[in-house]
Amino acid sequence: MNEYVLETRDLAKFYDGGRVQALRGVDLQVEAGQFVAIRGPSGSGKSTLLHLLGGLDTPSRGEVLYRGRRLSDHAGLGAYRSRCVSFVFQAFYLPPTLSVLRNVQVPMCEGNLSRRQRQEKAQTLLREVGLDERIHRYPNELSAGERQRVAIARSLANGPEILLADEPTGNLDSETAARILDLLGGLHSERGMTLLVVTHDPEVAERAQRQVHLRNGRIRA
Amino acid sequence: MVADAAPVSFDLVDFTPDVSAAVQGWADTSFEFESLTILQGRRFHGDEPAVMLGEMLANGIGKKAGDWVEVQGAALRVVGVFRAQDTFSASSALLPLHQLQRLSDLGTKVAGFDVRLRPPSPGVSPENHVCRAQLMIESQLPRLKAMPAGAVARDNHVMNFIRSTAWATSLIALLIAVLGVANTMAMSVFERTREIGVLRALGWRRSRVVRLILLEASVLGLAGGLLGLAAGHLGLWALGSIRATAGLPRVYPSMAHFAEAMCMALAISLAAGFLPAYRGARCSPTAALRYE
């Protein structure tokens, strides 16, 4: 019985016909409920690894397994991305024409919830991240920290098991970053979510249960 | 077989320096009068120096029953304004046949005869009946060519030219519309590559992304269609108000025309939006997220 929620075997990703080798055979196992920080210098393959784990891209070699099952065996990566994993990005990526409430509902469009249920669920999530009084605002009316909190609420919309965060505090000042880390830490401890965070920030890494160091596309021993 | 025959003449007359219109010369006894609805005044009688105006022409030159108009240098009294079943007649004038022959120096010549047939015998199809009548007329009057009214309109060179021009113009307009919507949608998808990448990263399936883009294309197409209809309507009104074009046959689009135009706008926008939608949805989320 495989106990890993995520696992990679000889995972490699090449670009430009193999001239650029972003990942060169990564073997990684992540247990359910673990908080893992992925560290490494720029260009070491951190984000590429996160994208492959999240099914945003397909590997050039090797495989990603979710609960022992290869991602390529999933009926659709869209379903995996929709239900099993979720992303938080450094640049938030909130569509500016949608209100905070609508932004959080975006991932729910693929589900079977009614409009009213989606709205109620989004309100609950926004209350959880402390933005229940700003649900009708638009992203450009919010501070960077608030935008990231909206992005985190959005990432929880479909109740994923795994949260993948790519430099979630990269665009924030230290005080706001600490609040976002508290929020992520809370999600990990209260919801038991598996959390993989790509970061340069030693403070973020220190909060993780485990640190994975990448260099030149390989995990450093 | 022939129930009635009425001689008819044609000419093109300048009613004002800006407005020219077709004039038909009919005999006082012509059965064609039955197809007209008199809106003002009366029909002409005998060879009286009078003219009847189609309602579109009357509106175009601002005349009513009782007014006077000048035709080929002769002052004629407008004795009536009529509504016809076809746009051509509604935009033309009617003169007593002999008046038109005199004014146009036609002598006793006529351009043709309108012929009305008796109903076909039982068991004879209308087409066969008309065909037999044609053969009979042409055999008895060898210098004449008999044609069904529909064929006259269909085979008319001017009408064919107008029809071809209208089709060509419509096709060019359609092509421009397709290119316009396709370009707009391609630009929209291009500018929103990263947003599409985010939606894909959040679990949206390709089909949903395609639907979203096609929905946008449809809204764009329908909005364009509505604007086009409004502009077209305004254009028709403007053409009818300008003296130089007031005499031209007017077009009165029906609700069916509007519905057809909106369906066409929708179909064009969906067709033009499909390729950008497909390309947008095919884009890898990672590539889309890296897009600057």
Short mmCIF file of C-alpha atoms in Angstrom, two decimals:
data_model
loop_
_atom_site.label_atom_id
_atom_site.label_comp_id
_atom_site.label_asym_id
_atom_site.label_seq_id
_atom_site.Cartn_x
_atom_site.Cartn_y
_atom_site.Cartn_z
CA MET A 1 0.00 0.00 0.00
CA ASN A 2 1.53 3.28 -1.10
CA GLU A 3 1.31 5.98 1.57
CA TYR A 4 2.64 8.84 -0.53
CA VAL A 5 0.16 11.39 -1.71
CA LEU A 6 2.59 12.59 -4.37
CA GLU A 7 5.61 10.84 -5.79
CA THR A 8 7.94 11.47 -8.69
CA ARG A 9 10.15 8.90 -10.35
CA ASP A 10 13.11 9.99 -12.47
CA LEU A 11 11.17 13.14 -13.33
CA ALA A 12 12.78 15.22 -16.09
CA LYS A 13 11.70 18.18 -18.13
CA PHE A 14 13.57 19.44 -21.18
CA TYR A 15 12.94 22.45 -23.35
CA ASP A 16 14.22 23.51 -26.76
CA GLY A 17 14.71 19.94 -27.93
CA GLY A 18 16.75 19.01 -24.87
CA ARG A 19 19.10 21.99 -24.92
CA VAL A 20 17.53 23.34 -21.71
CA GLN A 21 17.25 20.71 -18.98
CA ALA A 22 15.03 22.18 -16.26
CA LEU A 23 14.75 18.93 -14.31
CA ARG A 24 17.15 16.01 -14.68
CA GLY A 25 15.67 13.04 -12.89
CA VAL A 26 13.97 13.98 -9.66
CA ASP A 27 12.77 11.31 -7.22
CA LEU A 28 10.57 12.81 -4.56
CA GLN A 29 8.02 11.38 -2.18
CA VAL A 30 5.55 13.52 -0.28
CA GLU A 31 3.44 12.08 2.50
CA ALA A 32 -0.15 13.15 3.03
CA GLY A 33 -0.42 16.18 5.28
CA GLN A 34 3.23 17.10 4.96
CA PHE A 35 4.42 20.72 4.66
CA VAL A 36 7.32 20.70 2.22
CA ALA A 37 9.42 23.70 1.23
CA ILE A 38 11.15 23.44 -2.14
CA ARG A 39 14.21 25.64 -2.18
CA GLY A 40 16.96 26.40 -4.58
CA PRO A 41 18.53 29.19 -6.60
CA SER A 42 16.79 30.78 -9.60
CA GLY A 43 16.68 28.40 -12.56
CA SER A 44 17.14 25.32 -10.41
CA GLY A 45 13.79 23.87 -11.59
CA LYS A 46 11.60 24.63 -8.55
CA SER A 47 8.65 26.05 -10.43
CA THR A 48 8.96 23.42 -13.17
CA LEU A 49 8.76 20.72 -10.50
CA LEU A 50 5.71 22.38 -8.96
CA HIS A 51 4.00 22.67 -12.35
CA LEU A 52 4.66 19.00 -13.10
CA LEU A 53 3.34 17.98 -9.67
CA GLY A 54 0.25 20.05 -10.31
CA GLY A 55 -0.39 18.59 -13.75
CA LEU A 56 0.12 21.91 -15.48
CA ASP A 57 2.74 20.36 -17.73
CA THR A 58 3.76 16.89 -18.80
CA PRO A 59 7.23 15.47 -18.10
CA SER A 60 9.79 14.75 -20.80
CA ARG A 61 10.81 11.65 -18.90
CA GLY A 62 9.72 9.88 -15.75
CA GLU A 63 6.38 10.15 -14.05
CA VAL A 64 4.31 11.84 -11.37
CA LEU A 65 2.09 9.66 -9.20
CA TYR A 66 -0.87 10.86 -7.18
CA ARG A 67 -1.72 8.30 -4.50
CA GLY A 68 0.19 5.68 -6.43
CA ARG A 69 -1.52 6.38 -9.72
CA ARG A 70 0.29 8.00 -12.61
CA LEU A 71 -1.09 11.39 -13.58
CA SER A 72 -1.01 10.29 -17.22
CA ASP A 73 -3.53 7.57 -16.26
CA HIS A 74 -6.01 10.15 -15.00
CA ALA A 75 -8.97 10.61 -17.31
CA GLY A 76 -8.11 14.27 -17.58
CA LEU A 77 -5.50 16.46 -15.97
CA GLY A 78 -8.23 19.10 -15.75
CA ALA A 79 -10.13 16.93 -13.27
CA TYR A 80 -6.93 16.35 -11.24
CA ARG A 81 -6.22 20.08 -11.19
CA SER A 82 -9.81 20.83 -10.33
CA ARG A 83 -10.32 18.39 -7.45
CA CYS A 84 -7.00 17.12 -6.09
CA VAL A 85 -4.55 20.02 -6.22
CA SER A 86 -4.70 23.75 -6.17
CA PHE A 87 -2.29 26.58 -6.86
CA VAL A 88 -1.31 29.82 -5.21
CA PHE A 89 0.93 31.99 -7.38
CA GLN A 90 3.37 34.73 -6.54
CA ALA A 91 1.54 37.15 -8.86
CA PHE A 92 -1.93 36.18 -7.51
CA TYR A 93 -3.43 35.98 -11.02
CA LEU A 94 -6.86 37.28 -10.09
CA PRO A 95 -8.92 38.27 -13.16
CA PRO A 96 -9.30 42.05 -12.63
CA THR A 97 -12.81 42.26 -14.07
CA LEU A 98 -14.26 39.89 -11.47
CA SER A 99 -15.14 40.88 -7.94
CA VAL A 100 -13.46 39.14 -5.01
CA LEU A 101 -16.55 36.96 -4.56
CA ARG A 102 -16.61 35.98 -8.24
CA ASN A 103 -12.87 35.33 -8.28
CA VAL A 104 -13.22 32.74 -5.55
CA GLN A 105 -16.03 31.05 -7.48
CA VAL A 106 -13.98 30.60 -10.65
CA PRO A 107 -12.69 27.07 -9.86
CA MET A 108 -16.18 25.97 -8.78
CA CYS A 109 -17.51 26.41 -12.32
CA GLU A 110 -16.36 22.88 -13.10
CA GLY A 111 -18.37 21.44 -10.21
CA ASN A 112 -22.06 20.71 -9.81
CA LEU A 113 -22.85 23.46 -7.31
CA SER A 114 -25.73 25.82 -7.95
CA ARG A 115 -25.03 29.52 -8.28
CA ARG A 116 -26.32 30.09 -4.76
CA GLN A 117 -24.23 27.27 -3.31
CA ARG A 118 -21.13 28.61 -5.06
CA GLN A 119 -21.77 32.05 -3.66
CA GLU A 120 -22.29 30.75 -0.11
CA LYS A 121 -19.17 28.62 -0.28
CA ALA A 122 -17.11 31.54 -1.59
CA GLN A 123 -18.41 33.75 1.23
CA THR A 124 -17.44 31.10 3.79
CA LEU A 125 -13.94 30.82 2.35
CA LEU A 126 -13.51 34.58 2.28
CA ARG A 127 -14.63 34.72 5.91
CA GLU A 128 -11.95 32.12 6.71
CA VAL A 129 -9.23 34.30 5.20
CA GLY A 130 -10.61 37.43 6.85
CA LEU A 131 -11.99 39.16 3.79
CA ASP A 132 -15.71 38.81 4.37
CA GLU A 133 -16.15 42.57 4.32
CA ARG A 134 -14.49 43.00 0.97
CA ILE A 135 -16.35 40.47 -1.14
CA HIS A 136 -17.70 43.03 -3.59
CA ARG A 137 -14.37 44.78 -4.11
CA TYR A 138 -12.25 44.25 -7.21
CA PRO A 139 -8.64 43.02 -7.09
CA ASN A 140 -7.22 46.45 -7.95
CA GLU A 141 -8.96 47.85 -4.85
CA LEU A 142 -7.10 45.48 -2.54
CA SER A 143 -3.62 45.47 -1.05
CA ALA A 144 -1.12 42.82 -2.16
CA GLY A 145 -1.66 40.83 1.02
CA GLU A 146 -5.43 40.92 0.58
CA ARG A 147 -5.07 39.78 -3.02
CA GLN A 148 -2.99 36.84 -1.93
CA ARG A 149 -5.61 35.97 0.66
CA VAL A 150 -8.24 36.00 -2.10
CA ALA A 151 -5.99 33.72 -4.14
CA ILE A 152 -5.70 31.37 -1.14
CA ALA A 153 -9.47 31.37 -0.65
CA ARG A 154 -9.82 30.60 -4.37
CA SER A 155 -7.35 27.73 -4.07
CA LEU A 156 -9.57 26.15 -1.41
CA ALA A 157 -12.73 26.42 -3.48
CA ASN A 158 -12.91 22.79 -4.53
CA GLY A 159 -11.52 21.40 -1.27
CA PRO A 160 -8.23 20.10 -2.68
CA GLU A 161 -6.01 17.69 -0.80
CA ILE A 162 -2.79 19.34 -1.94
CA LEU A 163 -1.90 23.02 -2.09
CA LEU A 164 0.99 24.03 -4.34
CA ALA A 165 2.30 27.53 -3.72
CA ASP A 166 4.86 29.18 -5.97
CA GLU A 167 6.64 31.96 -4.01
CA PRO A 168 3.40 32.94 -2.24
CA THR A 169 5.13 35.70 -0.27
CA GLY A 170 7.45 36.86 -3.03
CA ASN A 171 5.48 40.03 -3.72
CA LEU A 172 4.74 40.91 -0.10
CA ASP A 173 6.42 42.92 2.61
CA SER A 174 7.70 40.94 5.61
CA GLU A 175 4.76 41.74 7.90
CA THR A 176 2.14 40.78 5.29
CA ALA A 177 4.22 37.74 4.32
CA ALA A 178 4.15 36.56 7.92
CA ARG A 179 0.35 36.85 7.97
CA ILE A 180 0.06 34.85 4.74
CA LEU A 181 2.40 32.20 6.18
CA ASP A 182 0.25 32.02 9.30
CA LEU A 183 -2.77 31.52 7.07
CA LEU A 184 -1.06 28.76 5.07
CA GLY A 185 0.25 27.18 8.27
CA GLY A 186 -3.28 27.23 9.67
CA LEU A 187 -4.65 25.50 6.58
CA HIS A 188 -1.99 22.83 6.94
CA SER A 189 -2.59 22.20 10.62
CA GLU A 190 -6.37 22.65 10.73
CA ARG A 191 -7.35 21.07 7.43
CA GLY A 192 -4.49 18.59 7.25
CA MET A 193 -3.67 19.73 3.76
CA THR A 194 -0.48 18.67 2.04
CA LEU A 195 1.43 21.85 1.37
CA LEU A 196 4.29 22.26 -1.11
CA VAL A 197 5.77 25.73 -1.18
CA VAL A 198 8.43 26.91 -3.60
CA THR A 199 10.41 29.66 -1.89
CA HIS A 200 13.63 31.58 -1.69
CA ASP A 201 12.71 32.85 1.74
CA PRO A 202 14.45 31.04 4.65
CA GLU A 203 11.66 32.14 7.01
CA VAL A 204 9.08 30.33 4.90
CA ALA A 205 11.30 27.28 4.69
CA GLU A 206 11.79 27.21 8.44
CA ARG A 207 8.06 26.77 8.98
CA ALA A 208 8.02 23.65 6.79
CA GLN A 209 8.37 20.14 8.19
CA ARG A 210 10.73 19.22 5.42
CA GLN A 211 12.97 21.08 3.01
CA VAL A 212 13.90 19.90 -0.47
CA HIS A 213 16.85 21.63 -2.11
CA LEU A 214 17.09 21.72 -5.87
CA ARG A 215 20.21 22.61 -7.84
CA ASN A 216 20.62 22.33 -11.58
CA GLY A 217 17.43 20.31 -11.89
CA ARG A 218 18.37 17.71 -9.33
CA ILE A 219 17.59 17.24 -5.63
CA ARG A 220 20.68 18.06 -3.63
CA ALA A 221 21.60 15.35 -1.23
CA MET B 1 -56.62 30.53 -73.49
CA VAL B 2 -55.88 34.31 -73.31
CA ALA B 3 -58.34 36.14 -71.12
CA ASP B 4 -56.97 39.66 -71.51
CA ALA B 5 -54.10 41.55 -73.11
CA ALA B 6 -53.01 45.10 -72.28
CA PRO B 7 -50.41 47.14 -74.19
CA VAL B 8 -47.72 48.76 -72.10
CA SER B 9 -44.91 51.26 -72.69
CA PHE B 10 -41.92 52.28 -70.61
CA ASP B 11 -39.71 55.31 -70.34
CA LEU B 12 -37.36 56.88 -67.84
CA VAL B 13 -38.31 60.42 -66.85
CA ASP B 14 -36.67 63.15 -64.78
CA PHE B 15 -39.28 64.37 -62.30
CA THR B 16 -36.92 66.80 -60.62
CA PRO B 17 -33.25 67.57 -61.35
CA ASP B 18 -32.43 64.96 -58.69
CA VAL B 19 -35.11 62.33 -59.10
CA SER B 20 -35.57 60.07 -62.09
CA ALA B 21 -38.14 57.32 -62.18
CA ALA B 22 -39.63 54.76 -64.51
CA VAL B 23 -42.91 55.71 -66.17
CA GLN B 24 -45.31 53.10 -67.49
CA GLY B 25 -47.93 53.82 -70.07
CA TRP B 26 -51.13 51.86 -69.55
CA ALA B 27 -54.34 51.82 -71.53
CA ASP B 28 -57.34 53.11 -69.66
CA THR B 29 -58.86 49.63 -69.96
CA SER B 30 -55.80 47.74 -68.70
CA PHE B 31 -56.60 44.90 -66.32
CA GLU B 32 -53.40 45.80 -64.46
CA PHE B 33 -55.33 48.52 -62.60
CA GLU B 34 -56.87 45.71 -60.56
CA SER B 35 -53.49 45.12 -58.91
CA LEU B 36 -53.26 48.69 -57.58
CA THR B 37 -54.67 50.20 -54.41
CA ILE B 38 -55.57 53.85 -54.83
CA LEU B 39 -54.36 55.74 -51.74
CA GLN B 40 -55.30 59.27 -52.85
CA GLY B 41 -57.43 60.67 -55.68
CA ARG B 42 -58.48 58.37 -58.50
CA ARG B 43 -57.19 56.48 -61.53
CA PHE B 44 -56.90 58.33 -64.87
CA HIS B 45 -59.53 58.00 -67.55
CA GLY B 46 -59.14 57.92 -71.30
CA ASP B 47 -56.23 59.94 -72.59
CA GLU B 48 -56.48 62.78 -70.13
CA PRO B 49 -53.20 64.63 -69.47
CA ALA B 50 -52.75 63.12 -66.04
CA VAL B 51 -50.32 61.04 -64.10
CA MET B 52 -50.61 58.59 -61.19
CA LEU B 53 -47.68 58.28 -58.82
CA GLY B 54 -46.51 55.25 -56.89
CA GLU B 55 -46.48 56.03 -53.17
CA MET B 56 -42.68 55.81 -52.89
CA LEU B 57 -42.19 58.16 -55.83
CA ALA B 58 -44.86 60.54 -54.48
CA ASN B 59 -43.08 60.62 -51.12
CA GLY B 60 -39.71 61.06 -52.81
CA ILE B 61 -40.71 64.09 -54.84
CA GLY B 62 -43.17 65.40 -52.26
CA LYS B 63 -46.28 65.33 -54.46
CA LYS B 64 -49.86 64.36 -53.73
CA ALA B 65 -53.10 64.07 -55.62
CA GLY B 66 -54.06 67.43 -57.10
CA ASP B 67 -50.46 68.65 -57.53
CA TRP B 68 -48.80 69.16 -60.87
CA VAL B 69 -45.63 67.54 -62.18
CA GLU B 70 -43.65 68.16 -65.33
CA VAL B 71 -42.98 65.15 -67.55
CA GLN B 72 -40.83 65.65 -70.69
CA GLY B 73 -41.75 69.34 -70.72
CA ALA B 74 -45.49 68.81 -70.27
CA ALA B 75 -47.36 69.77 -67.12
CA LEU B 76 -49.49 66.86 -65.92
CA ARG B 77 -51.89 66.79 -63.05
CA VAL B 78 -51.34 64.13 -60.39
CA VAL B 79 -54.76 62.51 -60.28
CA GLY B 80 -53.89 59.74 -57.86
CA VAL B 81 -51.34 58.06 -55.67
CA PHE B 82 -51.33 54.28 -55.59
CA ARG B 83 -49.82 51.40 -53.67
CA ALA B 84 -48.49 48.53 -55.78
CA GLN B 85 -47.58 44.95 -54.93
CA ASP B 86 -43.96 45.36 -56.03
CA THR B 87 -41.33 47.94 -55.18
CA PHE B 88 -40.60 48.74 -58.82
CA SER B 89 -44.18 49.81 -59.51
CA ALA B 90 -44.46 51.66 -56.19
CA SER B 91 -41.46 53.76 -57.26
CA SER B 92 -42.78 54.50 -60.75
CA ALA B 93 -45.44 56.68 -62.38
CA LEU B 94 -48.38 55.71 -64.59
CA LEU B 95 -49.49 57.69 -67.60
CA PRO B 96 -52.22 57.03 -70.11
CA LEU B 97 -50.56 55.01 -72.88
CA HIS B 98 -51.18 57.59 -75.62
CA GLN B 99 -49.84 60.42 -73.44
CA LEU B 100 -46.58 58.54 -72.90
CA GLN B 101 -46.34 57.62 -76.59
CA ARG B 102 -46.80 61.30 -77.49
CA LEU B 103 -44.35 62.65 -74.90
CA SER B 104 -41.70 60.05 -75.69
CA ASP B 105 -42.10 60.25 -79.48
CA LEU B 106 -43.00 56.56 -79.61
CA GLY B 107 -45.79 57.09 -82.13
CA THR B 108 -48.04 54.09 -81.86
CA LYS B 109 -45.34 51.73 -80.65
CA VAL B 110 -45.60 49.82 -77.39
CA ALA B 111 -42.94 47.95 -75.45
CA GLY B 112 -45.05 44.86 -74.92
CA PHE B 113 -48.33 43.39 -73.84
CA ASP B 114 -49.29 42.13 -70.45
CA VAL B 115 -51.32 39.00 -70.98
CA ARG B 116 -53.69 37.37 -68.53
CA LEU B 117 -54.58 33.72 -69.14
CA ARG B 118 -57.79 31.89 -68.40
CA PRO B 119 -57.54 29.26 -65.68
CA PRO B 120 -56.09 25.95 -66.92
CA SER B 121 -58.38 23.03 -67.80
CA PRO B 122 -58.74 20.37 -65.14
CA GLY B 123 -55.73 18.07 -65.13
CA VAL B 124 -53.41 20.65 -66.74
CA SER B 125 -50.71 22.01 -64.49
CA PRO B 126 -50.24 25.83 -64.34
CA GLU B 127 -46.72 25.43 -65.75
CA ASN B 128 -47.98 23.42 -68.72
CA HIS B 129 -50.79 25.88 -69.24
CA VAL B 130 -48.37 28.84 -69.39
CA CYS B 131 -46.03 26.89 -71.66
CA ARG B 132 -48.83 26.08 -74.09
CA ALA B 133 -49.92 29.72 -74.08
CA GLN B 134 -46.38 30.82 -74.89
CA LEU B 135 -46.21 28.45 -77.86
CA MET B 136 -49.61 29.52 -79.08
CA ILE B 137 -48.78 33.25 -78.92
CA GLU B 138 -45.39 32.83 -80.57
CA SER B 139 -46.85 30.64 -83.35
CA GLN B 140 -49.65 33.11 -84.11
CA LEU B 141 -47.48 36.23 -83.73
CA PRO B 142 -44.05 35.13 -84.95
CA ARG B 143 -42.34 38.49 -84.29
CA LEU B 144 -43.25 38.44 -80.61
CA LYS B 145 -41.57 36.60 -77.78
CA ALA B 146 -43.88 35.45 -74.98
CA MET B 147 -42.44 35.08 -71.51
CA PRO B 148 -44.04 34.35 -68.14
CA ALA B 149 -44.01 37.38 -65.84
CA GLY B 150 -41.69 35.61 -63.38
CA ALA B 151 -39.18 34.86 -66.14
CA VAL B 152 -39.26 38.48 -67.32
CA ALA B 153 -38.23 39.60 -63.86
CA ARG B 154 -35.75 36.76 -63.46
CA ASP B 155 -34.06 37.14 -66.85
CA ASN B 156 -33.98 40.89 -66.80
CA HIS B 157 -30.35 41.95 -67.30
CA VAL B 158 -30.70 44.96 -65.04
CA MET B 159 -32.28 42.87 -62.29
CA ASN B 160 -29.60 40.21 -62.69
CA PHE B 161 -26.91 42.85 -62.44
CA ILE B 162 -28.51 44.36 -59.35
CA ARG B 163 -28.92 40.93 -57.79
CA SER B 164 -25.29 39.99 -58.54
CA THR B 165 -24.04 43.30 -57.17
CA ALA B 166 -26.12 42.85 -54.02
CA TRP B 167 -24.73 39.36 -53.53
CA ALA B 168 -21.16 40.50 -54.15
CA THR B 169 -21.58 43.39 -51.70
CA SER B 170 -23.12 41.06 -49.12
CA LEU B 171 -20.32 38.53 -49.52
CA ILE B 172 -17.66 41.22 -49.13
CA ALA B 173 -19.48 42.51 -46.03
CA LEU B 174 -19.64 38.96 -44.64
CA LEU B 175 -15.94 38.42 -45.32
CA ILE B 176 -15.06 41.68 -43.59
CA ALA B 177 -17.28 40.69 -40.65
CA VAL B 178 -15.60 37.28 -40.35
CA LEU B 179 -12.13 38.82 -40.50
CA GLY B 180 -13.15 41.54 -38.02
CA VAL B 181 -14.54 39.15 -35.43
CA ALA B 182 -11.70 36.65 -35.94
CA ASN B 183 -9.13 39.41 -35.50
CA THR B 184 -10.86 40.80 -32.41
CA MET B 185 -11.15 37.36 -30.83
CA ALA B 186 -7.56 36.44 -31.75
CA MET B 187 -6.34 39.66 -30.12
CA SER B 188 -8.55 39.08 -27.08
CA VAL B 189 -7.24 35.52 -26.65
CA PHE B 190 -3.67 36.68 -27.26
CA GLU B 191 -3.93 39.42 -24.63
CA ARG B 192 -5.54 37.07 -22.14
CA THR B 193 -3.20 34.14 -22.62
CA ARG B 194 -2.12 34.25 -19.00
CA GLU B 195 -5.71 34.50 -17.76
CA ILE B 196 -6.58 31.43 -19.82
CA GLY B 197 -3.54 29.70 -18.31
CA VAL B 198 -4.80 30.56 -14.82
CA LEU B 199 -8.26 29.20 -15.61
CA ARG B 200 -6.67 25.98 -16.91
CA ALA B 201 -4.46 25.81 -13.80
CA LEU B 202 -7.59 26.15 -11.66
CA GLY B 203 -9.04 23.09 -13.32
CA TRP B 204 -11.08 24.50 -16.18
CA ARG B 205 -11.36 21.97 -18.96
CA ARG B 206 -10.48 22.93 -22.53
CA SER B 207 -14.12 22.66 -23.54
CA ARG B 208 -15.10 25.23 -20.90
CA VAL B 209 -12.41 27.64 -22.10
CA VAL B 210 -13.64 27.16 -25.69
CA ARG B 211 -17.22 27.80 -24.55
CA LEU B 212 -16.17 30.96 -22.71
CA ILE B 213 -14.38 32.37 -25.77
CA LEU B 214 -17.23 31.39 -28.10
CA LEU B 215 -19.69 33.03 -25.73
CA GLU B 216 -17.68 36.23 -25.91
CA ALA B 217 -17.56 35.95 -29.70
CA SER B 218 -21.34 35.47 -29.78
CA VAL B 219 -21.97 38.52 -27.62
CA LEU B 220 -19.61 40.51 -29.83
CA GLY B 221 -21.34 39.23 -32.97
CA LEU B 222 -24.85 39.90 -31.68
CA ALA B 223 -23.90 43.38 -30.49
CA GLY B 224 -22.35 44.04 -33.89
CA GLY B 225 -25.44 42.65 -35.58
CA LEU B 226 -27.73 44.94 -33.57
CA LEU B 227 -25.53 47.95 -34.32
CA GLY B 228 -25.46 46.96 -37.99
CA LEU B 229 -29.23 46.69 -38.10
CA ALA B 230 -29.61 50.09 -36.48
CA ALA B 231 -27.06 51.60 -38.88
CA GLY B 232 -28.74 49.93 -41.86
CA HIS B 233 -32.15 51.20 -40.81
CA LEU B 234 -30.74 54.68 -40.36
CA GLY B 235 -29.03 54.44 -43.74
CA LEU B 236 -32.28 53.46 -45.46
CA TRP B 237 -34.06 56.33 -43.79
CA ALA B 238 -31.29 58.70 -44.88
CA LEU B 239 -31.44 57.46 -48.49
CA GLY B 240 -35.18 58.01 -48.48
CA SER B 241 -34.73 61.55 -47.18
CA ILE B 242 -32.13 62.68 -49.69
CA ARG B 243 -33.66 64.08 -52.84
CA ALA B 244 -31.11 62.42 -55.15
CA THR B 245 -32.02 58.96 -53.93
CA ALA B 246 -35.61 59.43 -52.86
CA GLY B 247 -36.90 57.99 -56.14
CA LEU B 248 -34.99 54.76 -55.84
CA PRO B 249 -36.92 51.70 -54.83
CA ARG B 250 -37.02 51.56 -51.05
CA VAL B 251 -36.46 48.49 -48.98
CA TYR B 252 -38.67 47.70 -46.02
CA PRO B 253 -36.92 44.96 -44.03
CA SER B 254 -39.29 42.58 -42.28
CA MET B 255 -38.86 40.91 -38.89
CA ALA B 256 -37.76 37.83 -40.84
CA HIS B 257 -34.93 39.88 -42.37
CA PHE B 258 -33.89 41.09 -38.91
CA ALA B 259 -33.96 37.54 -37.56
CA GLU B 260 -31.96 36.31 -40.55
CA ALA B 261 -29.36 39.06 -40.06
CA MET B 262 -29.01 38.28 -36.35
CA CYS B 263 -28.68 34.54 -37.05
CA MET B 264 -26.05 35.35 -39.65
CA ALA B 265 -24.19 37.60 -37.19
CA LEU B 266 -24.27 34.83 -34.59
CA ALA B 267 -23.11 32.18 -37.06
CA ILE B 268 -20.29 34.39 -38.34
CA SER B 269 -19.08 35.25 -34.85
CA LEU B 270 -19.11 31.59 -33.78
CA ALA B 271 -17.27 30.52 -36.93
CA ALA B 272 -14.74 33.34 -36.62
CA GLY B 273 -14.26 32.76 -32.90
CA PHE B 274 -13.71 29.02 -33.15
CA LEU B 275 -10.05 29.05 -34.21
CA PRO B 276 -8.91 31.56 -31.54
CA ALA B 277 -10.96 29.58 -28.99
CA TYR B 278 -9.41 26.30 -30.04
CA ARG B 279 -5.89 27.73 -30.00
CA GLY B 280 -6.45 29.38 -26.63
CA ALA B 281 -7.71 26.17 -25.10
CA ARG B 282 -4.85 24.11 -26.57
CA CYS B 283 -2.23 26.36 -25.02
CA SER B 284 -0.31 24.63 -22.22
CA PRO B 285 -1.11 26.21 -18.81
CA THR B 286 2.60 26.48 -18.01
CA ALA B 287 3.36 28.28 -21.27
CA ALA B 288 0.34 30.53 -20.72
CA LEU B 289 1.43 31.40 -17.16
CA ARG B 290 4.92 32.28 -18.38
CA TYR B 291 3.45 34.50 -21.09
CA GLU B 292 4.38 38.15 -20.66
#
